[in-house]
Amino acid sequence: MSASIIDGKALAQQVRARIADDVTKLKADHDVTPGLAAVLVGEDPASQVYVGMKHKASEAAGMHSRQIVLPDDTSQEDLERAVTDLNEDEDIDGILVQLPLPDHLDARPVQELIVPAKDVDALNPYTAGRLAVGDPTFFSCTPYGVLEILAHTGVEIAGSNVVIVGRSNLVGRPLSVMLTLKGRDATVTLAHSRTRDLAAVCRSADVIVAAVGRIGLITADMVRPGAVVIDVGTNRDDNGKLVGDVDFDGVVEVAGAITPVPGGVGPMTVTMLLQNTLEAARGRRGLPQR
Ligand code: NAP
């Protein structure tokens, strides 16, 4: 039996259309245009592509988008000043600093500087702390996208066993918190490079989320028949092709549903950045959230 393929691209289009409608209403009802600022330091080609995608997507949703491009040799002080200026800029609702930064710069103090009300990438430790104690806050975009995919797929999360492979602050760890919040109620195992018998751990899962960065780590023998498999990984194979962490061709024969790479989680990450920016624009003006 072949798994159903979850179309992240189609879902992203659907959610972005709804966000664009919400932006139109926000403008009409409150004269507010959500504004997103992306700070890019240096000329890393992948970062330029990511920032370009975010810029295009936010403009397509009717938002105001600003790109702050700083030279490769920008000092920590100048980068922090750029963020402080954006914190104080009334036209900007969401701020993101594209990672990775050049080696001489330290991302953490910059992330800590972003005011929580504009922290749409959710990388300020304060934001992560609010998430951890169950207070309303921004959700980090990739795990937020995974939640949307699971909801759209109709997966019963409450009470189910979810194995997340990868415990980064960007993906695995915040997702583990989101899924265990009251109301979502999953039972989560957060696996990592020191996990013993990863295959057996994965076979206990109703849902597997792979967020590691290793081609073919999750194979068919690790997946319980009918399980849902979400592949966050983005890797380049020997031919330069974009592939995930899941051995798609094998796992598709066993799983109940699976996200492809590309076209699965990726398009939802940028989409949830737009959602966060919309929420920031409402939140900063005391307007109710959706
Ligand atoms: P990361 O910070 O490098 O974390 C990788 C995690 O995988 C770590 O927790 C590591 O364990 C664990 N790991 C490494 N080898 C393992 C193994 N053999 N078995 C089990 N766990 C293992 O990576 P990340 O930033 O979370 O990104 C993960 C992947 O997602 C990458 O491919 C990245 O490109 C992709 N990604 C995609 C999107 C998207 O929008 N689609 C967004 C973000 C990231 P330790 O903690 O023990 O070292």
Short mmCIF file of C-alpha atoms and ligand atoms in Angstrom, two decimals:
data_model
loop_
_atom_site.label_atom_id
_atom_site.label_comp_id
_atom_site.label_asym_id
_atom_site.label_seq_id
_atom_site.Cartn_x
_atom_site.Cartn_y
_atom_site.Cartn_z
CA MET A 1 0.00 0.00 0.00
CA SER A 2 1.31 3.42 -0.91
CA ALA A 3 1.07 6.38 1.45
CA SER A 4 -0.88 9.46 0.53
CA ILE A 5 1.49 12.27 -0.39
CA ILE A 6 0.90 15.44 1.60
CA ASP A 7 1.05 18.41 -0.79
CA GLY A 8 2.73 21.15 1.24
CA LYS A 9 2.83 23.47 -1.74
CA ALA A 10 -0.93 23.33 -2.25
CA LEU A 11 -1.54 23.77 1.47
CA ALA A 12 0.84 26.75 1.54
CA GLN A 13 -1.05 28.39 -1.35
CA GLN A 14 -4.33 27.87 0.48
CA VAL A 15 -3.03 29.34 3.76
CA ARG A 16 -1.31 32.25 1.98
CA ALA A 17 -4.56 33.10 0.18
CA ARG A 18 -6.33 33.24 3.55
CA ILE A 19 -3.52 35.41 4.99
CA ALA A 20 -3.80 37.78 1.99
CA ASP A 21 -7.55 38.07 2.66
CA ASP A 22 -6.87 38.84 6.31
CA VAL A 23 -4.32 41.49 5.31
CA THR A 24 -6.88 43.10 2.99
CA LYS A 25 -9.41 43.21 5.86
CA LEU A 26 -6.84 44.62 8.27
CA LYS A 27 -6.11 47.43 5.82
CA ALA A 28 -9.78 48.13 5.15
CA ASP A 29 -10.94 47.97 8.78
CA HIS A 30 -7.96 49.45 10.61
CA ASP A 31 -5.71 51.08 7.99
CA VAL A 32 -2.90 48.72 9.01
CA THR A 33 -0.45 47.12 6.56
CA PRO A 34 1.68 44.46 8.27
CA GLY A 35 5.39 45.11 7.78
CA LEU A 36 8.17 42.51 7.73
CA ALA A 37 11.86 43.39 7.83
CA ALA A 38 14.60 40.91 6.98
CA VAL A 39 18.20 41.61 7.90
CA LEU A 40 20.77 39.91 5.70
CA VAL A 41 24.48 40.16 6.43
CA GLY A 42 26.91 39.24 3.66
CA GLU A 43 26.40 37.50 0.35
CA ASP A 44 25.74 33.87 1.22
CA PRO A 45 23.82 32.69 -1.89
CA ALA A 46 21.43 30.40 0.02
CA SER A 47 20.61 33.19 2.50
CA GLN A 48 20.00 35.59 -0.40
CA VAL A 49 17.56 33.08 -1.90
CA TYR A 50 15.72 32.59 1.42
CA VAL A 51 15.44 36.33 2.09
CA GLY A 52 14.28 36.87 -1.52
CA MET A 53 11.57 34.21 -1.08
CA LYS A 54 10.35 35.79 2.14
CA HIS A 55 10.32 39.23 0.51
CA LYS A 56 8.30 38.01 -2.49
CA ALA A 57 5.87 36.03 -0.35
CA SER A 58 5.19 38.93 2.02
CA GLU A 59 4.60 41.35 -0.87
CA ALA A 60 2.31 38.82 -2.55
CA ALA A 61 0.28 38.68 0.68
CA GLY A 62 -0.11 42.47 0.55
CA MET A 63 2.39 43.15 3.32
CA HIS A 64 5.04 45.81 3.41
CA SER A 65 8.46 44.15 3.07
CA ARG A 66 11.83 45.67 3.79
CA GLN A 67 15.25 44.12 3.25
CA ILE A 68 18.21 45.46 5.19
CA VAL A 69 21.35 44.20 3.46
CA LEU A 70 24.56 44.74 5.40
CA PRO A 71 28.10 44.08 4.16
CA ASP A 72 29.97 40.92 5.10
CA ASP A 73 32.31 42.86 7.42
CA THR A 74 29.50 44.48 9.43
CA SER A 75 30.41 44.80 13.11
CA GLN A 76 28.34 43.28 15.90
CA GLU A 77 27.55 46.82 17.04
CA ASP A 78 26.27 47.91 13.61
CA LEU A 79 24.13 44.78 13.28
CA GLU A 80 22.64 45.36 16.71
CA ARG A 81 21.99 48.99 15.84
CA ALA A 82 20.10 47.91 12.71
CA VAL A 83 17.90 45.66 14.83
CA THR A 84 17.34 48.38 17.43
CA ASP A 85 16.23 50.76 14.66
CA LEU A 86 13.72 48.18 13.43
CA ASN A 87 12.47 47.64 16.98
CA GLU A 88 11.61 51.33 17.08
CA ASP A 89 10.19 51.54 13.56
CA GLU A 90 6.40 51.86 13.70
CA ASP A 91 6.00 50.50 10.15
CA ILE A 92 7.69 47.23 11.01
CA ASP A 93 5.74 44.49 12.80
CA GLY A 94 8.08 41.54 12.32
CA ILE A 95 11.88 41.33 12.32
CA LEU A 96 14.00 38.42 11.22
CA VAL A 97 17.75 38.15 11.04
CA GLN A 98 18.72 35.62 8.41
CA LEU A 99 21.01 32.86 9.67
CA PRO A 100 23.76 31.85 9.46
CA LEU A 101 25.61 35.07 10.22
CA PRO A 102 29.26 35.46 9.16
CA ASP A 103 31.60 33.77 11.66
CA HIS A 104 32.72 36.98 13.41
CA LEU A 105 29.14 37.79 14.47
CA ASP A 106 27.25 36.32 17.42
CA ALA A 107 23.58 35.58 16.66
CA ARG A 108 22.37 35.15 20.24
CA PRO A 109 22.68 38.79 21.47
CA VAL A 110 21.03 39.91 18.23
CA GLN A 111 18.12 37.53 18.73
CA GLU A 112 17.80 38.66 22.34
CA LEU A 113 17.56 42.25 21.15
CA ILE A 114 14.49 41.74 18.95
CA VAL A 115 11.50 42.97 20.93
CA PRO A 116 9.19 40.03 21.73
CA ALA A 117 6.22 41.78 20.02
CA LYS A 118 8.14 41.64 16.70
CA ASP A 119 9.90 38.31 17.17
CA VAL A 120 8.22 36.57 14.22
CA ASP A 121 11.07 34.05 13.82
CA ALA A 122 10.60 33.14 17.51
CA LEU A 123 14.32 32.80 18.19
CA ASN A 124 14.53 35.19 21.14
CA PRO A 125 15.01 32.97 24.24
CA TYR A 126 12.23 34.98 25.93
CA THR A 127 9.82 33.81 23.22
CA ALA A 128 11.03 30.21 23.67
CA GLY A 129 10.53 30.56 27.42
CA ARG A 130 6.94 31.74 27.01
CA LEU A 131 6.29 28.76 24.76
CA ALA A 132 7.80 26.42 27.34
CA VAL A 133 5.48 27.66 30.11
CA GLY A 134 2.44 27.61 27.82
CA ASP A 135 1.95 31.39 27.50
CA PRO A 136 0.73 32.84 24.19
CA THR A 137 3.67 33.66 21.96
CA PHE A 138 4.99 33.32 18.42
CA PHE A 139 5.64 29.82 17.18
CA SER A 140 8.89 29.19 15.38
CA CYS A 141 7.98 29.01 11.68
CA THR A 142 9.09 25.49 10.67
CA PRO A 143 7.48 23.65 13.61
CA TYR A 144 4.40 25.87 13.20
CA GLY A 145 4.27 24.67 9.58
CA VAL A 146 4.50 21.05 10.76
CA LEU A 147 1.52 21.66 13.09
CA GLU A 148 -0.48 23.09 10.18
CA ILE A 149 0.38 20.10 7.99
CA LEU A 150 -0.70 17.66 10.71
CA ALA A 151 -3.96 19.57 11.26
CA HIS A 152 -4.65 19.68 7.52
CA THR A 153 -3.92 15.97 7.15
CA GLY A 154 -6.48 15.25 9.87
CA VAL A 155 -4.01 13.42 12.08
CA GLU A 156 -5.39 12.80 15.58
CA ILE A 157 -2.61 14.31 17.68
CA ALA A 158 -4.17 14.05 21.13
CA GLY A 159 -2.88 10.95 22.85
CA SER A 160 -0.80 9.83 19.88
CA ASN A 161 2.87 8.88 20.01
CA VAL A 162 5.01 11.37 18.12
CA VAL A 163 8.71 10.74 17.64
CA ILE A 164 10.68 13.82 16.65
CA VAL A 165 14.19 13.04 15.45
CA GLY A 166 16.42 16.09 16.01
CA ARG A 167 16.39 18.39 19.05
CA SER A 168 17.55 21.74 17.63
CA ASN A 169 16.24 25.02 19.03
CA LEU A 170 15.02 25.82 15.52
CA VAL A 171 12.87 22.77 14.86
CA GLY A 172 12.78 19.69 17.07
CA ARG A 173 12.74 21.19 20.55
CA PRO A 174 10.07 23.86 19.98
CA LEU A 175 7.94 21.32 18.09
CA SER A 176 8.15 18.95 21.06
CA VAL A 177 6.83 21.73 23.30
CA MET A 178 4.06 22.75 20.89
CA LEU A 179 2.82 19.18 20.57
CA THR A 180 2.73 18.61 24.32
CA LEU A 181 0.86 21.83 25.17
CA LYS A 182 -2.54 21.28 26.74
CA GLY A 183 -5.04 21.06 23.92
CA ARG A 184 -2.65 19.26 21.56
CA ASP A 185 -1.78 16.55 24.05
CA ALA A 186 0.62 14.36 22.09
CA THR A 187 3.03 12.02 23.83
CA VAL A 188 6.37 13.09 22.43
CA THR A 189 9.74 11.38 22.25
CA LEU A 190 12.52 13.78 21.30
CA ALA A 191 15.29 11.69 19.72
CA HIS A 192 18.82 12.81 18.85
CA SER A 193 22.26 11.51 17.97
CA ARG A 194 22.64 9.75 21.35
CA THR A 195 19.29 7.97 21.18
CA ARG A 196 19.67 4.20 21.60
CA ASP A 197 18.03 2.03 18.94
CA LEU A 198 16.45 4.84 16.95
CA ALA A 199 14.73 2.30 14.69
CA ALA A 200 12.81 0.77 17.61
CA VAL A 201 11.93 4.23 18.97
CA CYS A 202 10.59 5.26 15.56
CA ARG A 203 8.56 2.06 15.17
CA SER A 204 6.59 3.05 18.29
CA ALA A 205 5.41 6.23 16.58
CA ASP A 206 2.05 7.15 15.12
CA VAL A 207 3.81 10.21 13.71
CA ILE A 208 7.52 10.57 12.89
CA VAL A 209 9.03 14.01 12.30
CA ALA A 210 12.56 13.88 10.89
CA ALA A 211 14.57 17.07 11.43
CA VAL A 212 18.19 16.01 11.28
CA GLY A 213 19.94 16.87 8.03
CA ARG A 214 20.99 13.33 7.04
CA ILE A 215 19.99 11.79 3.74
CA GLY A 216 18.06 8.54 4.09
CA LEU A 217 18.22 8.36 7.90
CA ILE A 218 14.62 7.17 8.22
CA THR A 219 14.11 3.92 6.33
CA ALA A 220 11.03 1.77 5.74
CA ASP A 221 11.92 -0.74 8.47
CA MET A 222 11.76 2.12 11.05
CA VAL A 223 8.17 3.03 10.20
CA ARG A 224 5.08 1.32 11.59
CA PRO A 225 2.62 0.56 8.77
CA GLY A 226 0.19 3.46 8.45
CA ALA A 227 2.29 5.96 10.42
CA VAL A 228 2.46 9.59 9.28
CA VAL A 229 5.96 10.73 8.28
CA ILE A 230 6.89 14.41 8.13
CA ASP A 231 10.26 15.14 6.56
CA VAL A 232 11.77 18.48 7.61
CA GLY A 233 15.27 17.67 6.35
CA THR A 234 16.72 19.58 3.42
CA ASN A 235 19.89 18.08 2.02
CA ARG A 236 21.67 18.07 -1.34
CA ASP A 237 22.52 14.66 -2.73
CA ASP A 238 25.58 13.89 -4.89
CA ASN A 239 23.75 15.22 -7.95
CA GLY A 240 22.82 18.46 -6.21
CA LYS A 241 19.19 17.38 -5.92
CA LEU A 242 17.20 18.54 -2.88
CA VAL A 243 16.29 15.55 -0.68
CA GLY A 244 15.03 15.03 2.85
CA ASP A 245 16.01 12.81 5.77
CA VAL A 246 13.53 10.11 4.82
CA ASP A 247 14.17 7.36 2.28
CA PHE A 248 11.07 8.45 0.41
CA ASP A 249 10.85 5.59 -2.10
CA GLY A 250 10.98 2.95 0.64
CA VAL A 251 8.91 4.71 3.29
CA VAL A 252 6.12 5.68 0.90
CA GLU A 253 5.28 1.95 0.64
CA VAL A 254 4.76 1.62 4.41
CA ALA A 255 3.55 4.97 5.78
CA GLY A 256 -0.05 6.16 5.80
CA ALA A 257 0.90 9.67 4.72
CA ILE A 258 4.21 11.35 3.95
CA THR A 259 5.54 14.79 3.02
CA PRO A 260 7.84 14.97 0.00
CA VAL A 261 11.04 17.02 -0.25
CA PRO A 262 10.77 19.44 -1.94
CA GLY A 263 7.12 20.44 -1.72
CA GLY A 264 6.35 19.37 1.85
CA VAL A 265 7.42 21.31 4.93
CA GLY A 266 9.52 23.91 3.07
CA PRO A 267 6.69 25.98 1.56
CA MET A 268 4.91 26.02 4.93
CA THR A 269 7.88 27.60 6.74
CA VAL A 270 7.66 30.87 4.81
CA THR A 271 3.87 30.73 5.04
CA MET A 272 3.96 30.63 8.83
CA LEU A 273 6.37 33.57 8.84
CA LEU A 274 3.61 35.52 7.08
CA GLN A 275 1.09 34.26 9.62
CA ASN A 276 3.33 35.40 12.48
CA THR A 277 3.79 38.82 10.86
CA LEU A 278 0.02 39.17 10.55
CA GLU A 279 -0.38 38.17 14.20
CA ALA A 280 2.33 40.68 15.18
CA ALA A 281 0.56 43.48 13.31
CA ARG A 282 -2.68 42.71 15.12
CA GLY A 283 -1.02 42.09 18.47
CA ARG A 284 0.94 45.36 18.48
CA ARG A 285 -2.32 47.29 18.02
CA GLY A 286 -4.31 45.32 20.55
CA LEU A 287 -6.53 43.78 17.87
CA PRO A 288 -7.88 40.30 18.48
CA GLN A 289 -6.13 37.36 16.82
CA ARG A 290 -7.89 35.09 14.38
P1 NAP B 1 20.72 20.85 13.59
O1 NAP B 1 20.70 22.05 14.43
O2 NAP B 1 21.99 20.42 12.93
O3 NAP B 1 20.18 19.64 14.48
C1 NAP B 1 20.21 18.32 14.00
C2 NAP B 1 19.68 17.39 15.05
O4 NAP B 1 19.74 16.06 14.53
C3 NAP B 1 20.48 17.38 16.35
O5 NAP B 1 19.59 17.37 17.44
C4 NAP B 1 21.27 16.09 16.26
O6 NAP B 1 21.50 15.46 17.52
C5 NAP B 1 20.33 15.21 15.48
N1 NAP B 1 21.04 14.11 14.82
C6 NAP B 1 22.18 14.17 14.10
N2 NAP B 1 22.51 12.94 13.66
C7 NAP B 1 21.58 12.10 14.12
C8 NAP B 1 21.38 10.71 14.02
N3 NAP B 1 22.21 9.94 13.33
N4 NAP B 1 20.32 10.17 14.62
C9 NAP B 1 19.45 10.93 15.32
N5 NAP B 1 19.58 12.26 15.45
C10 NAP B 1 20.64 12.84 14.87
O7 NAP B 1 19.65 20.94 12.40
P2 NAP B 1 18.29 21.80 12.24
O8 NAP B 1 18.63 23.23 12.10
O9 NAP B 1 17.28 21.37 13.24
O10 NAP B 1 17.84 21.27 10.82
C11 NAP B 1 17.55 19.90 10.61
C12 NAP B 1 17.24 19.69 9.14
O11 NAP B 1 16.06 20.41 8.83
C13 NAP B 1 18.30 20.21 8.17
O12 NAP B 1 18.35 19.38 7.03
C14 NAP B 1 17.79 21.57 7.80
O13 NAP B 1 18.27 22.00 6.54
C15 NAP B 1 16.32 21.30 7.75
N6 NAP B 1 15.46 22.47 7.94
C16 NAP B 1 14.47 22.65 7.04
C17 NAP B 1 13.62 23.72 7.18
C18 NAP B 1 12.51 23.88 6.20
O14 NAP B 1 11.91 24.92 6.13
N7 NAP B 1 12.17 22.84 5.44
C19 NAP B 1 13.78 24.62 8.22
C20 NAP B 1 14.78 24.40 9.16
C21 NAP B 1 15.63 23.31 9.00
P3 NAP B 1 22.43 16.14 18.68
O15 NAP B 1 21.59 17.22 19.27
O16 NAP B 1 22.66 14.99 19.60
O17 NAP B 1 23.66 16.63 17.98
#
